[in-house]
Amino acid sequence: MNKNIYIETYGCQMNVADSETVAAIMQSSNFTPVTKIGEADVVIINTCSVRDNAEQKIWHRLDFFKGLKRRKKHLKVGIIGCMAQRVADKLLEHEAVDFVAGPDAYRSLPELVNEADIEVNHINTYFDIEETYSGIVQYKNGENAISGFVPITRGCNNFCSYCIVPYTRGRERSSSYNDIINEVADLRDKGYKEITLLGQNVNSYYFEDDNKMVDFPTLIKMVAETAPEMRIRFTTSHPKDISDSLIEAIAQYDNICNHIHLPVQSGSNKVLKLMNRKYTREWYLERIEKIKSTIPNCGLSSDIFCGFSEETETEFQETLDLMNIVEYDSAFLFKYSVRPDTAASKTLVDDVSETEKVARLNRLIALQNQISLKKNKADIGKTLEVLIEGFSKRSKDFLFGRTQQNKVVVFPDANFKVGSFINVKITDASSATLKGIPKI
Ligand code: SAH
Ligand code: SF4
Ligand code: F3S
């Protein structure tokens, strides 16, 4: 019997891409992906474990599903993603949960769903170092046929001391360049306008076969040449692996977006060492200089978190100081959350109080808002190329899109087509968005 499946996604872009892979796997086993929970026979929740509050959100959500299942007796609920890998047994004990699958076990989902009625083990959290979901064309529901994700690596080998990802996603592996190029060509032929190459650390991409040895700079050039009319983005880059040849490739190819997301985490050498980030503040700033001098007008963004073990006021100020030097266009800012089983949880003391963490986070946010505003105001008067993504949330008379630098631009609609490129003259700016007038 054909069943409807609804997938709910939390966490990072890897999870968004994985949910599309899962939808494709389910569809080829006679499940129909739907976009409304009310129509679902099976709900799959794709989860994140990166900070404790990400997991708390899921536990609350499960209480909602417990209620829904009382009204809808045949409904099955499964948990996948990083939290499924980390706390599979505990999840399965929850009344709402019927099956659990970790990030390398998605090919077994149809089986797990079908077995959810019988008394068998409903968990699959085996790691499979070979699994790259090769051969599966991701399911796209057509709502956003503009921008597509293409995962190029899975897992992570870096073991930053605070981070749960290497434990939930397993060891790093790269997809074959042939698979990647085929996926890019497929999205191009379907009319997509932008592609984001995804991985926890895309710079360490490496795939070798009898013909070629392909590293990330080589791969991104192949991608740029496969889809010369499309915008190419990539995320995330680890500062220790960002090479001159990648920076030069971005400068060389017009369709590789002038934007680099280069998470620094902290501006203090002592804290970076405790985090096991494997670079220094000086190394990082040198890489930023190289980017700024090679790629004119390159958008820069970062991830930063405060309150890590042993971070004093002085070290925190080194982070603020680094933010002032780099002047990121935007940044994701967090406060430290201890993750069970990580090196930091075992060897370091979580010694910054919650009150202090919150106070430091607020200072990070205030400074970044100020910098973003300054950077955005500097765009006033410029004419920038924008890829139109849709209607503004505030008004149907306005459209929004992004610049190559990944900045959001809002402008009045005059029958422009969503998914097309237009030039917009920037007339106003806030810390979050640019406003402008289309130039026709
Ligand atoms: N692979 C990416 C990051 C993945 S996690 C990278 O290395 O850049 C996304 C962000 O969450 C991290 O960059 C970090 O800033 C933050 N993060 C990870 N673990 C955290 C923790 N335990 N507490 C608070 N923030 C954390
Ligand atoms: Fe986590 Fe570090 Fe790997 Fe990023 S590089 S996923 S922060 S361990
Ligand atoms: Fe979260 Fe896993 Fe991504 S922990 S950030 S969903 S890799």
CSV table of C-alpha atoms and ligand atoms in Angstrom, one decimal:
chain,number,residue,atom,x,y,z
A,1,MET,CA,0.0,0.0,0.0
A,2,ASN,CA,1.2,3.5,-0.8
A,3,LYS,CA,1.9,5.6,2.2
A,4,ASN,CA,2.5,9.4,2.6
A,5,ILE,CA,5.7,10.5,4.2
A,6,TYR,CA,6.4,13.9,5.8
A,7,ILE,CA,10.0,14.9,6.7
A,8,GLU,CA,10.7,17.6,9.3
A,9,THR,CA,14.3,18.9,9.2
A,10,TYR,CA,16.4,20.5,12.0
A,11,GLY,CA,20.1,21.4,12.1
A,12,CYS,CA,22.5,22.3,9.4
A,13,GLN,CA,22.4,22.3,5.6
A,14,MET,CA,23.8,18.8,5.6
A,15,ASN,CA,20.6,17.7,7.2
A,16,VAL,CA,18.5,19.6,4.6
A,17,ALA,CA,20.4,17.7,1.8
A,18,ASP,CA,20.0,14.4,3.7
A,19,SER,CA,16.3,14.9,4.0
A,20,GLU,CA,16.1,15.2,0.2
A,21,THR,CA,18.1,11.9,0.0
A,22,VAL,CA,15.8,10.2,2.4
A,23,ALA,CA,12.7,11.4,0.5
A,24,ALA,CA,14.2,9.9,-2.7
A,25,ILE,CA,14.9,6.6,-0.9
A,26,MET,CA,11.4,6.5,0.4
A,27,GLN,CA,9.9,7.5,-2.9
A,28,SER,CA,11.6,4.6,-4.7
A,29,SER,CA,10.0,2.3,-2.1
A,30,ASN,CA,6.4,3.4,-2.8
A,31,PHE,CA,6.2,6.2,-0.2
A,32,THR,CA,4.9,9.6,-1.4
A,33,PRO,CA,6.5,12.7,0.1
A,34,VAL,CA,3.9,15.3,1.2
A,35,THR,CA,4.3,18.8,2.5
A,36,LYS,CA,1.6,18.8,5.2
A,37,ILE,CA,1.8,16.8,8.4
A,38,GLY,CA,-2.0,16.3,8.3
A,39,GLU,CA,-1.6,14.1,5.2
A,40,ALA,CA,1.2,11.9,6.6
A,41,ASP,CA,1.1,8.2,7.5
A,42,VAL,CA,4.8,8.4,8.4
A,43,VAL,CA,6.7,11.3,9.9
A,44,ILE,CA,10.5,11.4,9.9
A,45,ILE,CA,12.3,13.9,12.1
A,46,ASN,CA,15.8,14.7,11.0
A,47,THR,CA,17.6,16.0,14.1
A,48,CYS,CA,20.7,17.9,15.3
A,49,SER,CA,22.9,17.4,18.4
A,50,VAL,CA,25.3,20.3,18.1
A,51,ARG,CA,24.1,22.2,21.2
A,52,ASP,CA,21.9,21.0,24.0
A,53,ASN,CA,19.1,23.3,23.1
A,54,ALA,CA,18.9,21.7,19.6
A,55,GLU,CA,18.1,18.4,21.4
A,56,GLN,CA,15.7,19.9,23.8
A,57,LYS,CA,13.7,21.2,20.9
A,58,ILE,CA,13.3,17.7,19.6
A,59,TRP,CA,12.1,16.3,23.0
A,60,HIS,CA,9.4,19.0,23.1
A,61,ARG,CA,8.4,18.2,19.5
A,62,LEU,CA,8.1,14.5,20.5
A,63,ASP,CA,5.5,15.5,23.1
A,64,PHE,CA,3.5,17.1,20.3
A,65,PHE,CA,3.7,13.9,18.3
A,66,LYS,CA,2.6,11.8,21.3
A,67,GLY,CA,-0.6,13.8,21.3
A,68,LEU,CA,-1.0,13.5,17.5
A,69,LYS,CA,-0.6,9.8,17.6
A,70,ARG,CA,-3.5,9.5,20.1
A,71,ARG,CA,-5.8,11.0,17.5
A,72,LYS,CA,-4.2,9.3,14.5
A,73,LYS,CA,-3.6,5.8,15.6
A,74,HIS,CA,-1.8,4.5,12.4
A,75,LEU,CA,0.8,7.3,12.4
A,76,LYS,CA,4.4,6.1,12.6
A,77,VAL,CA,7.2,8.5,13.8
A,78,GLY,CA,10.9,7.9,13.2
A,79,ILE,CA,14.0,9.9,14.2
A,80,ILE,CA,17.0,10.2,12.0
A,81,GLY,CA,20.1,12.5,12.0
A,82,CYS,CA,22.7,13.3,14.6
A,83,MET,CA,20.5,12.9,17.7
A,84,ALA,CA,19.3,9.5,16.4
A,85,GLN,CA,22.9,8.4,16.3
A,86,ARG,CA,23.8,9.8,19.7
A,87,VAL,CA,20.8,8.7,21.8
A,88,ALA,CA,19.1,6.0,19.8
A,89,ASP,CA,18.0,3.9,22.8
A,90,LYS,CA,16.7,6.8,24.8
A,91,LEU,CA,14.7,8.0,21.8
A,92,LEU,CA,13.1,4.6,21.2
A,93,GLU,CA,11.9,4.6,24.8
A,94,HIS,CA,9.8,7.7,24.1
A,95,GLU,CA,6.1,6.8,23.5
A,96,ALA,CA,6.0,8.7,20.2
A,97,VAL,CA,9.0,7.0,18.5
A,98,ASP,CA,8.6,3.9,16.3
A,99,PHE,CA,12.1,3.7,14.6
A,100,VAL,CA,15.5,5.3,14.7
A,101,ALA,CA,18.2,5.5,12.0
A,102,GLY,CA,21.6,7.2,12.1
A,103,PRO,CA,23.1,9.2,9.2
A,104,ASP,CA,24.8,6.2,7.5
A,105,ALA,CA,21.7,4.0,7.7
A,106,TYR,CA,19.1,5.8,5.5
A,107,ARG,CA,19.0,3.1,2.8
A,108,SER,CA,17.4,0.8,5.4
A,109,LEU,CA,14.6,3.3,6.2
A,110,PRO,CA,11.9,1.7,4.1
A,111,GLU,CA,12.5,-1.6,5.8
A,112,LEU,CA,12.5,0.1,9.3
A,113,VAL,CA,9.2,1.8,8.6
A,114,ASN,CA,7.6,-1.4,7.3
A,115,GLU,CA,8.9,-3.4,10.3
A,116,ALA,CA,7.7,-0.7,12.8
A,117,ASP,CA,4.5,-2.7,13.4
A,118,ILE,CA,6.3,-5.9,14.3
A,119,GLU,CA,8.4,-6.8,17.3
A,120,VAL,CA,11.9,-6.4,16.0
A,121,ASN,CA,14.8,-4.1,16.7
A,122,HIS,CA,13.8,-0.7,15.1
A,123,ILE,CA,17.2,0.8,15.4
A,124,ASN,CA,19.9,1.1,12.7
A,125,THR,CA,22.9,3.3,13.8
A,126,TYR,CA,25.7,1.4,12.1
A,127,PHE,CA,28.4,3.5,10.7
A,128,ASP,CA,29.3,2.8,7.1
A,129,ILE,CA,32.5,4.5,6.0
A,130,GLU,CA,31.6,3.6,2.4
A,131,GLU,CA,28.2,5.3,2.5
A,132,THR,CA,28.1,8.5,0.4
A,133,TYR,CA,24.5,7.8,-1.0
A,134,SER,CA,26.1,7.4,-4.4
A,135,GLY,CA,23.5,6.8,-7.1
A,136,ILE,CA,20.6,8.4,-5.3
A,137,VAL,CA,19.2,11.5,-7.0
A,138,GLN,CA,17.9,13.8,-4.2
A,139,TYR,CA,14.1,14.4,-4.1
A,140,LYS,CA,13.2,18.1,-4.7
A,141,ASN,CA,9.7,19.1,-4.0
A,142,GLY,CA,9.8,21.9,-6.6
A,143,GLU,CA,9.0,24.7,-4.1
A,144,ASN,CA,12.5,26.1,-4.4
A,145,ALA,CA,13.8,25.0,-7.8
A,146,ILE,CA,16.4,27.8,-7.7
A,147,SER,CA,19.1,26.7,-5.2
A,148,GLY,CA,20.2,23.2,-4.6
A,149,PHE,CA,22.6,21.4,-2.2
A,150,VAL,CA,25.2,18.9,-3.4
A,151,PRO,CA,26.9,17.0,-0.6
A,152,ILE,CA,30.5,16.3,-1.5
A,153,THR,CA,31.9,15.0,1.8
A,154,ARG,CA,30.3,13.3,4.8
A,155,GLY,CA,31.5,13.0,8.3
A,156,CYS,CA,34.4,14.8,10.0
A,157,ASN,CA,37.9,13.9,11.1
A,158,ASN,CA,38.9,17.1,12.9
A,159,PHE,CA,37.7,16.3,16.4
A,160,CYS,CA,37.5,19.9,17.6
A,161,SER,CA,37.4,19.3,21.3
A,162,TYR,CA,33.9,20.8,21.9
A,163,CYS,CA,32.1,19.2,18.9
A,164,ILE,CA,29.8,16.3,18.7
A,165,VAL,CA,29.8,16.0,14.8
A,166,PRO,CA,32.6,13.4,14.5
A,167,TYR,CA,30.7,11.2,16.9
A,168,THR,CA,27.4,11.5,15.2
A,169,ARG,CA,28.5,11.5,11.5
A,170,GLY,CA,31.5,9.2,11.7
A,171,ARG,CA,34.7,9.5,9.7
A,172,GLU,CA,35.2,11.8,6.7
A,173,ARG,CA,34.7,10.4,3.2
A,174,SER,CA,34.4,12.1,-0.2
A,175,SER,CA,31.9,11.3,-3.0
A,176,SER,CA,33.4,10.5,-6.4
A,177,TYR,CA,33.8,13.5,-8.6
A,178,ASN,CA,31.8,11.7,-11.3
A,179,ASP,CA,28.8,11.5,-9.0
A,180,ILE,CA,29.2,15.1,-8.0
A,181,ILE,CA,29.5,16.4,-11.6
A,182,ASN,CA,26.4,14.3,-12.6
A,183,GLU,CA,24.4,15.8,-9.8
A,184,VAL,CA,25.5,19.3,-10.8
A,185,ALA,CA,24.6,18.6,-14.4
A,186,ASP,CA,21.2,17.3,-13.3
A,187,LEU,CA,20.4,20.4,-11.3
A,188,ARG,CA,21.6,22.6,-14.2
A,189,ASP,CA,19.3,20.7,-16.6
A,190,LYS,CA,16.4,21.1,-14.3
A,191,GLY,CA,16.8,24.8,-14.4
A,192,TYR,CA,18.4,25.5,-11.0
A,193,LYS,CA,20.4,28.7,-10.8
A,194,GLU,CA,22.7,28.1,-7.8
A,195,ILE,CA,24.5,25.1,-6.3
A,196,THR,CA,26.1,24.8,-2.8
A,197,LEU,CA,28.7,22.2,-2.4
A,198,LEU,CA,28.4,20.8,1.2
A,199,GLY,CA,30.5,19.2,3.8
A,200,GLN,CA,31.7,19.8,7.3
A,201,ASN,CA,35.1,20.7,5.8
A,202,VAL,CA,34.8,20.9,2.0
A,203,ASN,CA,38.5,21.9,1.7
A,204,SER,CA,39.6,18.4,2.7
A,205,TYR,CA,37.7,16.9,-0.3
A,206,TYR,CA,39.9,14.3,-2.0
A,207,PHE,CA,39.0,11.6,-4.4
A,208,GLU,CA,41.3,9.4,-6.4
A,209,ASP,CA,40.6,6.9,-9.1
A,210,ASP,CA,42.7,5.4,-12.0
A,211,ASN,CA,42.3,8.5,-14.1
A,212,LYS,CA,42.7,11.4,-11.7
A,213,MET,CA,43.5,12.7,-8.2
A,214,VAL,CA,40.9,15.4,-7.4
A,215,ASP,CA,41.2,17.9,-4.5
A,216,PHE,CA,38.7,20.6,-3.6
A,217,PRO,CA,40.2,23.4,-5.8
A,218,THR,CA,40.2,21.0,-8.8
A,219,LEU,CA,36.7,19.9,-8.0
A,220,ILE,CA,35.2,23.4,-7.7
A,221,LYS,CA,36.7,24.3,-11.1
A,222,MET,CA,35.2,21.2,-12.7
A,223,VAL,CA,31.8,22.2,-11.2
A,224,ALA,CA,32.2,25.8,-12.3
A,225,GLU,CA,32.9,24.6,-15.9
A,226,THR,CA,30.0,22.1,-15.8
A,227,ALA,CA,27.5,24.9,-15.0
A,228,PRO,CA,28.9,28.2,-16.2
A,229,GLU,CA,25.5,29.9,-16.0
A,230,MET,CA,25.0,28.9,-12.4
A,231,ARG,CA,26.3,30.4,-9.2
A,232,ILE,CA,28.5,28.0,-7.2
A,233,ARG,CA,28.8,28.2,-3.4
A,234,PHE,CA,30.5,26.0,-0.9
A,235,THR,CA,30.3,25.5,2.9
A,236,THR,CA,32.0,24.9,5.4
A,237,SER,CA,35.7,25.7,5.1
A,238,HIS,CA,38.1,24.9,7.9
A,239,PRO,CA,40.7,27.7,8.2
A,240,LYS,CA,43.6,25.2,8.5
A,241,ASP,CA,42.8,23.8,5.0
A,242,ILE,CA,42.0,26.9,3.0
A,243,SER,CA,44.6,26.9,0.3
A,244,ASP,CA,45.9,29.6,-2.1
A,245,SER,CA,44.7,27.5,-5.0
A,246,LEU,CA,41.1,27.6,-3.8
A,247,ILE,CA,41.3,31.4,-3.2
A,248,GLU,CA,42.7,31.8,-6.7
A,249,ALA,CA,40.0,29.6,-8.2
A,250,ILE,CA,37.3,31.8,-6.6
A,251,ALA,CA,39.0,34.9,-8.0
A,252,GLN,CA,39.4,33.3,-11.5
A,253,TYR,CA,35.9,32.0,-12.1
A,254,ASP,CA,33.1,34.6,-12.3
A,255,ASN,CA,30.4,32.0,-11.4
A,256,ILE,CA,32.1,30.9,-8.1
A,257,CYS,CA,30.5,33.3,-5.6
A,258,ASN,CA,32.8,35.8,-3.9
A,259,HIS,CA,31.9,34.6,-0.5
A,260,ILE,CA,33.8,32.5,2.0
A,261,HIS,CA,32.3,31.2,5.3
A,262,LEU,CA,35.4,30.6,7.4
A,263,PRO,CA,34.5,29.9,11.0
A,264,VAL,CA,37.1,31.2,13.4
A,265,GLN,CA,35.4,30.1,16.7
A,266,SER,CA,37.7,32.2,18.9
A,267,GLY,CA,40.3,35.0,18.5
A,268,SER,CA,42.5,33.7,21.3
A,269,ASN,CA,45.4,31.3,20.7
A,270,LYS,CA,45.0,29.8,24.1
A,271,VAL,CA,41.3,29.0,23.5
A,272,LEU,CA,42.0,27.8,19.9
A,273,LYS,CA,44.5,25.4,21.3
A,274,LEU,CA,42.1,24.1,23.9
A,275,MET,CA,39.5,23.7,21.1
A,276,ASN,CA,42.0,21.7,19.1
A,277,ARG,CA,41.4,23.9,16.0
A,278,LYS,CA,44.9,23.4,14.7
A,279,TYR,CA,45.5,27.0,13.6
A,280,THR,CA,46.5,30.2,15.4
A,281,ARG,CA,45.0,33.7,15.3
A,282,GLU,CA,48.0,34.8,13.2
A,283,TRP,CA,47.5,32.0,10.7
A,284,TYR,CA,43.8,32.9,10.4
A,285,LEU,CA,44.4,36.6,9.9
A,286,GLU,CA,47.0,35.8,7.3
A,287,ARG,CA,44.5,33.7,5.4
A,288,ILE,CA,41.9,36.6,5.6
A,289,GLU,CA,44.6,39.0,4.2
A,290,LYS,CA,45.2,36.6,1.3
A,291,ILE,CA,41.5,36.4,0.6
A,292,LYS,CA,41.0,40.2,0.8
A,293,SER,CA,44.0,40.9,-1.5
A,294,THR,CA,43.2,38.2,-4.1
A,295,ILE,CA,39.4,38.5,-4.3
A,296,PRO,CA,38.1,42.0,-4.4
A,297,ASN,CA,34.8,42.5,-2.7
A,298,CYS,CA,34.7,39.0,-1.1
A,299,GLY,CA,31.9,38.4,1.4
A,300,LEU,CA,33.2,37.0,4.6
A,301,SER,CA,31.2,35.2,7.3
A,302,SER,CA,32.0,33.1,10.4
A,303,ASP,CA,30.9,31.0,13.3
A,304,ILE,CA,32.0,32.2,16.7
A,305,PHE,CA,31.1,31.0,20.2
A,306,CYS,CA,31.9,32.4,23.6
A,307,GLY,CA,32.3,30.9,27.1
A,308,PHE,CA,34.4,27.9,26.2
A,309,SER,CA,36.3,26.3,29.1
A,310,GLU,CA,39.0,28.6,30.5
A,311,GLU,CA,38.0,31.6,28.4
A,312,THR,CA,38.7,34.7,30.5
A,313,GLU,CA,37.6,38.3,29.9
A,314,THR,CA,41.0,39.0,28.3
A,315,GLU,CA,40.7,36.1,25.8
A,316,PHE,CA,37.1,37.0,25.0
A,317,GLN,CA,38.3,40.5,24.2
A,318,GLU,CA,40.7,38.9,21.7
A,319,THR,CA,37.7,37.5,19.9
A,320,LEU,CA,36.0,40.9,19.8
A,321,ASP,CA,39.3,42.4,18.6
A,322,LEU,CA,39.6,39.8,15.8
A,323,MET,CA,36.0,40.6,14.7
A,324,ASN,CA,37.0,44.2,14.4
A,325,ILE,CA,40.0,43.4,12.3
A,326,VAL,CA,38.3,41.0,9.9
A,327,GLU,CA,34.9,42.9,9.7
A,328,TYR,CA,32.7,39.9,8.8
A,329,ASP,CA,29.6,40.7,6.8
A,330,SER,CA,27.7,38.3,9.1
A,331,ALA,CA,28.3,35.7,11.7
A,332,PHE,CA,26.6,32.9,13.5
A,333,LEU,CA,27.1,33.5,17.2
A,334,PHE,CA,26.7,30.9,20.0
A,335,LYS,CA,27.5,30.2,23.6
A,336,TYR,CA,29.3,27.1,24.6
A,337,SER,CA,27.2,24.0,25.3
A,338,VAL,CA,29.1,21.0,26.7
A,339,ARG,CA,28.5,17.9,24.6
A,340,PRO,CA,28.7,14.5,26.2
A,341,ASP,CA,31.6,12.2,25.2
A,342,THR,CA,33.6,15.0,23.5
A,343,ALA,CA,37.2,15.5,24.5
A,344,ALA,CA,36.3,18.9,26.2
A,345,SER,CA,33.6,17.2,28.3
A,346,LYS,CA,36.2,14.7,29.6
A,347,THR,CA,39.3,16.8,30.1
A,348,LEU,CA,38.1,20.4,30.6
A,349,VAL,CA,35.9,22.2,33.1
A,350,ASP,CA,32.9,24.1,31.9
A,351,ASP,CA,34.0,27.0,34.1
A,352,VAL,CA,32.3,30.1,32.6
A,353,SER,CA,29.0,30.7,34.4
A,354,GLU,CA,25.8,30.7,32.4
A,355,THR,CA,25.2,34.4,33.3
A,356,GLU,CA,28.7,35.3,31.9
A,357,LYS,CA,28.1,33.2,28.8
A,358,VAL,CA,24.9,35.1,28.1
A,359,ALA,CA,26.5,38.5,28.7
A,360,ARG,CA,29.4,37.6,26.4
A,361,LEU,CA,27.0,36.4,23.7
A,362,ASN,CA,25.1,39.6,23.9
A,363,ARG,CA,28.4,41.5,23.4
A,364,LEU,CA,29.2,39.4,20.4
A,365,ILE,CA,25.8,40.1,18.9
A,366,ALA,CA,26.0,43.8,19.6
A,367,LEU,CA,29.4,44.1,18.0
A,368,GLN,CA,28.5,42.0,14.9
A,369,ASN,CA,25.4,44.1,14.3
A,370,GLN,CA,27.5,47.2,14.4
A,371,ILE,CA,30.0,45.7,11.9
A,372,SER,CA,27.3,44.3,9.6
A,373,LEU,CA,25.6,47.7,9.5
A,374,LYS,CA,28.9,49.4,8.6
A,375,LYS,CA,29.6,46.8,5.9
A,376,ASN,CA,26.1,47.0,4.4
A,377,LYS,CA,26.1,50.8,4.4
A,378,ALA,CA,29.4,50.6,2.4
A,379,ASP,CA,27.3,49.0,-0.4
A,380,ILE,CA,25.0,52.0,-0.8
A,381,GLY,CA,25.5,53.4,-4.3
A,382,LYS,CA,26.9,50.2,-5.7
A,383,THR,CA,25.0,48.2,-8.4
A,384,LEU,CA,25.1,44.5,-7.5
A,385,GLU,CA,23.9,41.3,-9.3
A,386,VAL,CA,21.1,39.6,-7.4
A,387,LEU,CA,19.6,36.2,-7.9
A,388,ILE,CA,15.9,36.6,-7.2
A,389,GLU,CA,14.7,34.0,-4.7
A,390,GLY,CA,11.1,35.0,-3.9
A,391,PHE,CA,8.7,37.6,-2.5
A,392,SER,CA,9.6,39.6,0.6
A,393,LYS,CA,7.9,38.3,3.8
A,394,ARG,CA,6.7,41.8,4.6
A,395,SER,CA,5.1,42.7,1.3
A,396,LYS,CA,4.0,41.1,-1.9
A,397,ASP,CA,5.1,44.2,-3.8
A,398,PHE,CA,8.7,43.5,-3.0
A,399,LEU,CA,11.0,40.7,-4.0
A,400,PHE,CA,14.2,39.5,-2.3
A,401,GLY,CA,17.4,37.8,-3.5
A,402,ARG,CA,21.0,37.5,-2.7
A,403,THR,CA,24.2,39.1,-3.9
A,404,GLN,CA,27.3,36.9,-4.7
A,405,GLN,CA,28.5,38.0,-1.2
A,406,ASN,CA,25.4,36.2,0.2
A,407,LYS,CA,23.8,39.5,1.3
A,408,VAL,CA,20.0,39.7,1.2
A,409,VAL,CA,18.6,42.5,-1.0
A,410,VAL,CA,15.0,43.7,-1.0
A,411,PHE,CA,13.6,45.6,-4.0
A,412,PRO,CA,10.3,46.6,-5.6
A,413,ASP,CA,8.7,44.0,-8.0
A,414,ALA,CA,8.1,44.9,-11.6
A,415,ASN,CA,7.1,41.5,-13.0
A,416,PHE,CA,10.5,40.1,-12.5
A,417,LYS,CA,10.8,36.3,-12.6
A,418,VAL,CA,11.8,34.5,-9.5
A,419,GLY,CA,15.0,32.6,-10.4
A,420,SER,CA,16.4,35.3,-12.7
A,421,PHE,CA,19.5,37.5,-12.2
A,422,ILE,CA,19.0,41.3,-12.1
A,423,ASN,CA,21.2,44.3,-11.3
A,424,VAL,CA,20.0,46.3,-8.3
A,425,LYS,CA,21.3,49.7,-7.3
A,426,ILE,CA,21.6,49.8,-3.5
A,427,THR,CA,19.9,52.7,-1.9
A,428,ASP,CA,19.6,51.8,1.8
A,429,ALA,CA,20.9,49.3,4.3
A,430,SER,CA,20.2,47.9,7.8
A,431,SER,CA,22.5,45.4,9.6
A,432,ALA,CA,20.5,42.5,8.1
A,433,THR,CA,19.4,43.6,4.6
A,434,LEU,CA,20.1,45.9,1.7
A,435,LYS,CA,17.4,47.7,-0.1
A,436,GLY,CA,17.6,48.9,-3.7
A,437,ILE,CA,16.1,49.8,-7.1
A,438,PRO,CA,16.4,47.4,-10.0
A,439,LYS,CA,18.4,48.7,-13.0
A,440,ILE,CA,16.9,47.5,-16.2
B,1,SAH,N1,32.0,22.0,10.4
B,1,SAH,C1,31.8,23.3,10.7
B,1,SAH,C2,30.8,23.5,11.8
B,1,SAH,C3,29.7,22.6,12.2
B,1,SAH,S1,28.9,23.0,13.6
B,1,SAH,C4,33.1,23.9,11.0
B,1,SAH,O1,34.0,23.3,11.5
B,1,SAH,O2,33.1,25.1,10.9
B,1,SAH,C5,28.4,24.7,13.4
B,1,SAH,C6,28.9,25.6,14.5
B,1,SAH,O3,28.3,25.3,15.7
B,1,SAH,C7,30.4,25.5,14.7
B,1,SAH,O4,31.1,26.2,13.8
B,1,SAH,C8,30.5,26.1,16.1
B,1,SAH,O5,30.6,27.5,16.1
B,1,SAH,C9,29.2,25.7,16.8
B,1,SAH,N2,29.4,24.7,17.8
B,1,SAH,C10,29.8,23.4,17.6
B,1,SAH,N3,29.8,22.8,18.7
B,1,SAH,C11,29.4,23.6,19.7
B,1,SAH,C12,29.2,23.5,21.1
B,1,SAH,N4,29.5,22.4,21.8
B,1,SAH,N5,28.7,24.6,21.8
B,1,SAH,C13,28.4,25.8,21.1
B,1,SAH,N6,28.6,25.9,19.8
B,1,SAH,C14,29.1,24.9,19.1
B,2,SF4,FE1,32.9,19.9,14.4
B,2,SF4,FE2,35.4,20.8,14.1
B,2,SF4,FE3,34.4,18.9,12.5
B,2,SF4,FE4,33.5,21.4,12.3
B,2,SF4,S1,35.6,20.7,11.8
B,2,SF4,S2,32.3,19.6,12.3
B,2,SF4,S3,33.6,22.1,14.4
B,2,SF4,S4,34.8,18.7,14.6
B,3,F3S,FE1,23.7,19.4,13.8
B,3,F3S,FE2,24.6,17.1,12.9
B,3,F3S,FE3,24.6,19.2,11.4
B,3,F3S,S1,24.9,17.9,14.9
B,3,F3S,S2,24.9,20.9,12.8
B,3,F3S,S3,22.8,18.2,12.2
B,3,F3S,S4,26.1,17.6,11.3
